[in-house]
Amino acid sequence: MFHVKQNKYDVIVVGGGHAGVEASLAAKRLGMKILLITISKESIARMSCNPSIGGLAKGHLVTEIDALGGEMGKAIDATGIQFKILNKSKGKAVWSLRAQADKIKYANYMQNKLDEEKVSILEDIVVGVTAKDGKITGVLTEENGKFSSQSVILACGTFLNGTITIGEDQYKGGRLNERNAQGLTSSLSKLGFKHGRLKTGTPARLKKSTLNLDKLEKQYGDKNPTPFSYFTENFNPPDIPCYITHTNKETHKIIRENLDRAPLFTGVIEGVGPRYCPSIEDKVVRFEDRNSHHVFLEPEWEDSDQIYANGISTSLPIDVQKDYIQTIEGLENSEWFYPGYAIEYDFFPSYQIYRTLETKSIQNLYFAGQINGTSGYEEAAALGLIAAINSYFKLDNKAPFILDRSNAYIGVLIDDLITKDPREPYRMFTSRAEHRLILRFDNSDRRLYKHSQRIGIVPDSFIKKVEKKIRFLKDFINYSKDNYLSPDQINPILKQNDSSTVNNGININRLLKRPEINLTDIIELLPDKYRKQFKKHSDYIDQAEVDIKYEGYIKRNQKLIDQMKKYEHVKIPDNIDFSKINTLKKECVEKLNKIKPETLAQASRISGVSPSDVTSLMIYLKK
Amino acid sequence: MKINNDTIVARSTAAGFSALAVIRLSGPKSTDIINKISNIDNNFQHSRAMLTQILSRSQTIDEVMITFFRAPNSYTGEDMIEISCHGSPVIVREIIDLCISKGARMAEPGEFTKRRFLNNKIDLTQAEGINNLIHSQTKAATRSSKALLEGEIGRHLRYIKQQIIDNISLLELELDFTEEEIEHTSPDTIKSNIYKIIDAVSSLIKTYQYGRLIHSGLKIALIGPPNSGKSSLLNAIIKEERAIISSKAGTTRDFIQETIDHNGYKLTFFDTAGIRKPLDSLEHKGIDKSREIINKSDLQLLIIDSSQDHSIYNEFIPERRDNILFIVNKIDIIRNNQIHKFTSKYDIQNHIEVSALQRTNIDILNDKIISWLEDKKPESEDHIITVQRHYNVLKKTKQELQKAIQSIQNGFASEFIVTDLRHALSKLDEILGKTTNDEILNNIFSNFCIGK
């Protein structure tokens, strides 16, 4: 135990999950005096649910975190056991990277990182925050009393008044067999914060040695895996398979027969769960015409005997779980380490925070991760990082750090949080990003390097590398517009690719706009300086190709961004009373007064605020 | 710009002589103004008609009925007063002037409805419906506006919008939930879905040709060489119809415009100046004007005097004949074989024989005009586009949908097709209100089993 009581900190991070870890590392790297308070050191960076990082849209978040100086990408590159690019049959904008994680190694990696960087860690439970004159002054802990600090980042995940439900049984807990955090919710309520209750669930962890995996379909990762991090070199991860099996009529019959014992339907569970991640009983009820659902069996770590049964999360009673699991092919004789369960926890609806993640009512208090109603390790990590950066800039009297929707998925995430009143845990999807053709997972470095430079966590060499790439791409694209290939050179290649041949020289840029022609097809025909660079940096090829092929779409998207920029820059004063604007309808006034958008653009994105409301608002602001 | 802080006044019944007229006042000062110009003595009761006198410098101008509507329960959503007075234009003018002198402002055309819209009593589609209602002077247009107001067209547009959302959902499903156990829709299916949407949009677009005609009325140009009888025909038409809506006399060198109501359709006739008259400068202007009218007209009536030298008609016979009716005039004095010679020379299949002088067959002519118009009537009268903004938006929507088809044909990946469809959606949203990403996700979650 540290003797840290007398110290005054720049920032205290509460919670050692994925948000807390990123927040702590970023704060430390920015030179802040930081204290991380966690219930248990050994569960820092633990993956409570599925053993994977990334996936659709989430993979984008990871590369953005990486480009801004976060740790998640490096950690999963170092400890992942299977890597795969999803959506490879689609265009590059929606490709996304996903990795199976080794849960033990991943958590160890992060814990070692915190040690290496000498982040002070205290094992204790925060039971309240202290504030004076609308400004945070520190936290109260259960065992060690009061700690003062200039700012506080709350990243307490599912631990706030966490309640675990399995069938008829309910326990208090933040994860199975881990205690929850009480007191903090009421402390925040006393300061005027509103809270709600959400639910999430997790499936049983099965014993691999009791499963019959031989007859099941195996799923491997990519042959040539791609790392998440721009800093990862010599990438050569293992490729450990997952297995696929299915529920069947018998499974569904057992579930249906026991719905009267399902806490989800008997009213025991009140929190709202995510519709994109329903429990198996929910799927069986809502889609009753389906006789089968996928179950992915995912190893939780390398050489692990513990298998995560993805697709059958549940809160049904233990005996029911056992029965229906054993109807599934390959799982007939299965035993488990522990059953599936649901967890309900307190969250603080995110209209109570600014874009900086600072709370609107208490200065220097930040909310990061699931406390805002998000779900997912990646969403949490992104929010942890941004909270730390903003707490640093604020104490340093610098302009806040804001990413907008056209910069990054992180910008979309935060903007969605503060303009919505989420009813279910918020998860990122590519369809949430209206500028997704620009926000690709592989160009986070190009999109964000200027921001990274301002933050100053990433080394200069990274910035230089990105600048070099951008210069090269610009140069090559100009070259492609000004230069031609002769019919002799190109026709054999065109024939090979079933593309119509040409009689005259063809412009390289126009040639590459043909869907069936790729840059690699013509790479040998390019001058040395381009060919060599492309061969050295395979990402240059991808980027150049996308920039050329989809130029029209990208330009059009840019136009929309520019149009919206006008609204993004119209600030709405903090003290505005929307009910004074008599042309707004009542529902709209209520929403605006609750969410208190910071800009006109944000106001326009609030559901129930119509374009004519935005016009009225604009007129009012101009008066 | 200020909204709704001032009080506006206007006559709300049609202009001209009538037994009674209604004047409307709307805005915060309405009651103040009436207190100052009547003996009502602040005794306002919501929605109750009260008898009072309008006074100017203690002199009674008129005895009127006043009905007060308290905000927000009024047409505009503001404090509003309706003054029902005698219909003399002089009295109406005097009362309005009096209101203005006490602080009201003359309302701009459509401003009451605009305020109704700004105060969120109605949405944009409804506002446009009311706007049409106010401006339509004929029965057919009234029917179409009512359909708009009651949301018939709104419903149909929302149906089209839902089709677009459904297809976006199918594609988004594939993009965002690739790991799910869901069968993805083939590009061919999406393509034929989009074609169906384009068809629906196109047929709606086509209705505007008719919708515009019944809403703003049919513009008919009378053309033909001098002395073919254009002016006499116009006179005959006017005399035949008792319901003349307006009459605008120009000089002989300018043009004459007459509007009549025939079976509930508004028909406006333009008598063009003779094109072959000597070219002094004023005359020149007249010719430019007549070309302009011909270009702007929906239908042309070519007046034919087949006793004239046929060759002077060469320039009047257009290549496309879908917007022209051939009127053979002077049948009282011209022989049949002469007419036949003319019609076979120019290969005219259907012509109408009239005598402007004797007023023979004028009713047949009018009926022909109406049947020309009704031929354009779409199958369902509930789905007629009458507002130009809707028409423009639909045209843009169609363009975006066609882009999506092109993207599919170019073999582009789904995210690009989705981008095109989202552009199409955002065009429709200009009339129907925005669609949020959450609505699309909701559509996906409620129709597909997501969740591995």
PDB file of N, CA and C in Angstrom, chain B residues 10 38 80 152 166 177 186 192 202 221 243 254 275 285 317 321 334 339 353 373 398 407:
ATOM      1  N   ALA B  10     -54.928  41.688 -42.435  1.00  0.00           N
ATOM      2  CA  ALA B  10     -55.236  41.549 -43.864  1.00  0.00           C
ATOM      3  C   ALA B  10     -56.670  41.095 -44.029  1.00  0.00           C
ATOM      4  N   SER B  38     -62.637  50.175 -31.187  1.00  0.00           N
ATOM      5  CA  SER B  38     -64.024  49.710 -31.064  1.00  0.00           C
ATOM      6  C   SER B  38     -64.547  50.041 -29.671  1.00  0.00           C
ATOM      7  N   MET B  80     -55.456  36.207 -31.816  1.00  0.00           N
ATOM      8  CA  MET B  80     -55.959  36.520 -33.142  1.00  0.00           C
ATOM      9  C   MET B  80     -57.390  37.025 -33.056  1.00  0.00           C
ATOM     10  N   GLU B 152     -52.381  12.750 -47.708  1.00  0.00           N
ATOM     11  CA  GLU B 152     -52.357  11.690 -48.711  1.00  0.00           C
ATOM     12  C   GLU B 152     -50.996  11.635 -49.385  1.00  0.00           C
ATOM     13  N   ASP B 166     -35.505   0.900 -45.981  1.00  0.00           N
ATOM     14  CA  ASP B 166     -35.405  -0.562 -45.951  1.00  0.00           C
ATOM     15  C   ASP B 166     -34.199  -1.057 -46.738  1.00  0.00           C
ATOM     16  N   PHE B 177     -22.841  -5.727 -39.742  1.00  0.00           N
ATOM     17  CA  PHE B 177     -23.092  -6.976 -39.023  1.00  0.00           C
ATOM     18  C   PHE B 177     -22.631  -8.158 -39.855  1.00  0.00           C
ATOM     19  N   SER B 186     -28.455  -9.771 -52.524  1.00  0.00           N
ATOM     20  CA  SER B 186     -27.574  -9.640 -53.682  1.00  0.00           C
ATOM     21  C   SER B 186     -27.728  -8.256 -54.299  1.00  0.00           C
ATOM     22  N   SER B 192     -33.032  -4.178 -58.314  1.00  0.00           N
ATOM     23  CA  SER B 192     -34.439  -4.180 -58.755  1.00  0.00           C
ATOM     24  C   SER B 192     -35.318  -3.470 -57.729  1.00  0.00           C
ATOM     25  N   SER B 202     -40.835   8.389 -60.200  1.00  0.00           N
ATOM     26  CA  SER B 202     -41.074   8.937 -61.547  1.00  0.00           C
ATOM     27  C   SER B 202     -42.549   9.197 -61.794  1.00  0.00           C
ATOM     28  N   ALA B 221     -52.288  29.840 -75.231  1.00  0.00           N
ATOM     29  CA  ALA B 221     -51.937  30.920 -76.162  1.00  0.00           C
ATOM     30  C   ALA B 221     -52.763  30.765 -77.430  1.00  0.00           C
ATOM     31  N   ALA B 243     -68.627  32.999 -66.038  1.00  0.00           N
ATOM     32  CA  ALA B 243     -67.695  33.145 -64.924  1.00  0.00           C
ATOM     33  C   ALA B 243     -66.331  33.633 -65.388  1.00  0.00           C
ATOM     34  N   ASP B 254     -49.944  44.940 -77.734  1.00  0.00           N
ATOM     35  CA  ASP B 254     -49.441  44.095 -76.656  1.00  0.00           C
ATOM     36  C   ASP B 254     -50.194  42.761 -76.717  1.00  0.00           C
ATOM     37  N   ILE B 275     -47.732  38.254 -85.470  1.00  0.00           N
ATOM     38  CA  ILE B 275     -46.296  38.165 -85.627  1.00  0.00           C
ATOM     39  C   ILE B 275     -45.833  38.824 -86.924  1.00  0.00           C
ATOM     40  N   LYS B 285     -41.420  44.798 -79.695  1.00  0.00           N
ATOM     41  CA  LYS B 285     -41.610  44.384 -78.313  1.00  0.00           C
ATOM     42  C   LYS B 285     -42.788  43.412 -78.212  1.00  0.00           C
ATOM     43  N   ILE B 317     -47.090  25.773 -87.607  1.00  0.00           N
ATOM     44  CA  ILE B 317     -47.312  24.344 -87.376  1.00  0.00           C
ATOM     45  C   ILE B 317     -46.067  23.748 -86.732  1.00  0.00           C
ATOM     46  N   ARG B 321     -46.854  17.822 -81.814  1.00  0.00           N
ATOM     47  CA  ARG B 321     -48.219  18.353 -81.782  1.00  0.00           C
ATOM     48  C   ARG B 321     -48.961  18.012 -80.490  1.00  0.00           C
ATOM     49  N   ILE B 334     -66.716  29.368 -94.834  1.00  0.00           N
ATOM     50  CA  ILE B 334     -65.733  28.613 -95.622  1.00  0.00           C
ATOM     51  C   ILE B 334     -66.260  27.236 -95.958  1.00  0.00           C
ATOM     52  N   ILE B 339     -61.457  23.449 -96.289  1.00  0.00           N
ATOM     53  CA  ILE B 339     -60.960  22.992 -94.980  1.00  0.00           C
ATOM     54  C   ILE B 339     -60.183  21.698 -95.156  1.00  0.00           C
ATOM     55  N   GLU B 353     -63.933  22.528 -85.457  1.00  0.00           N
ATOM     56  CA  GLU B 353     -64.495  23.533 -86.360  1.00  0.00           C
ATOM     57  C   GLU B 353     -65.396  24.479 -85.582  1.00  0.00           C
ATOM     58  N   LEU B 373     -56.609  18.379 -70.994  1.00  0.00           N
ATOM     59  CA  LEU B 373     -56.058  18.480 -69.638  1.00  0.00           C
ATOM     60  C   LEU B 373     -56.287  17.174 -68.868  1.00  0.00           C
ATOM     61  N   LYS B 398     -34.705  11.276 -57.407  1.00  0.00           N
ATOM     62  CA  LYS B 398     -34.584  10.328 -58.514  1.00  0.00           C
ATOM     63  C   LYS B 398     -33.151  10.285 -59.044  1.00  0.00           C
ATOM     64  N   SER B 407     -23.811   2.984 -59.495  1.00  0.00           N
ATOM     65  CA  SER B 407     -22.782   2.422 -58.617  1.00  0.00           C
ATOM     66  C   SER B 407     -22.851   0.905 -58.596  1.00  0.00           C
TER      67      SER B 407
END
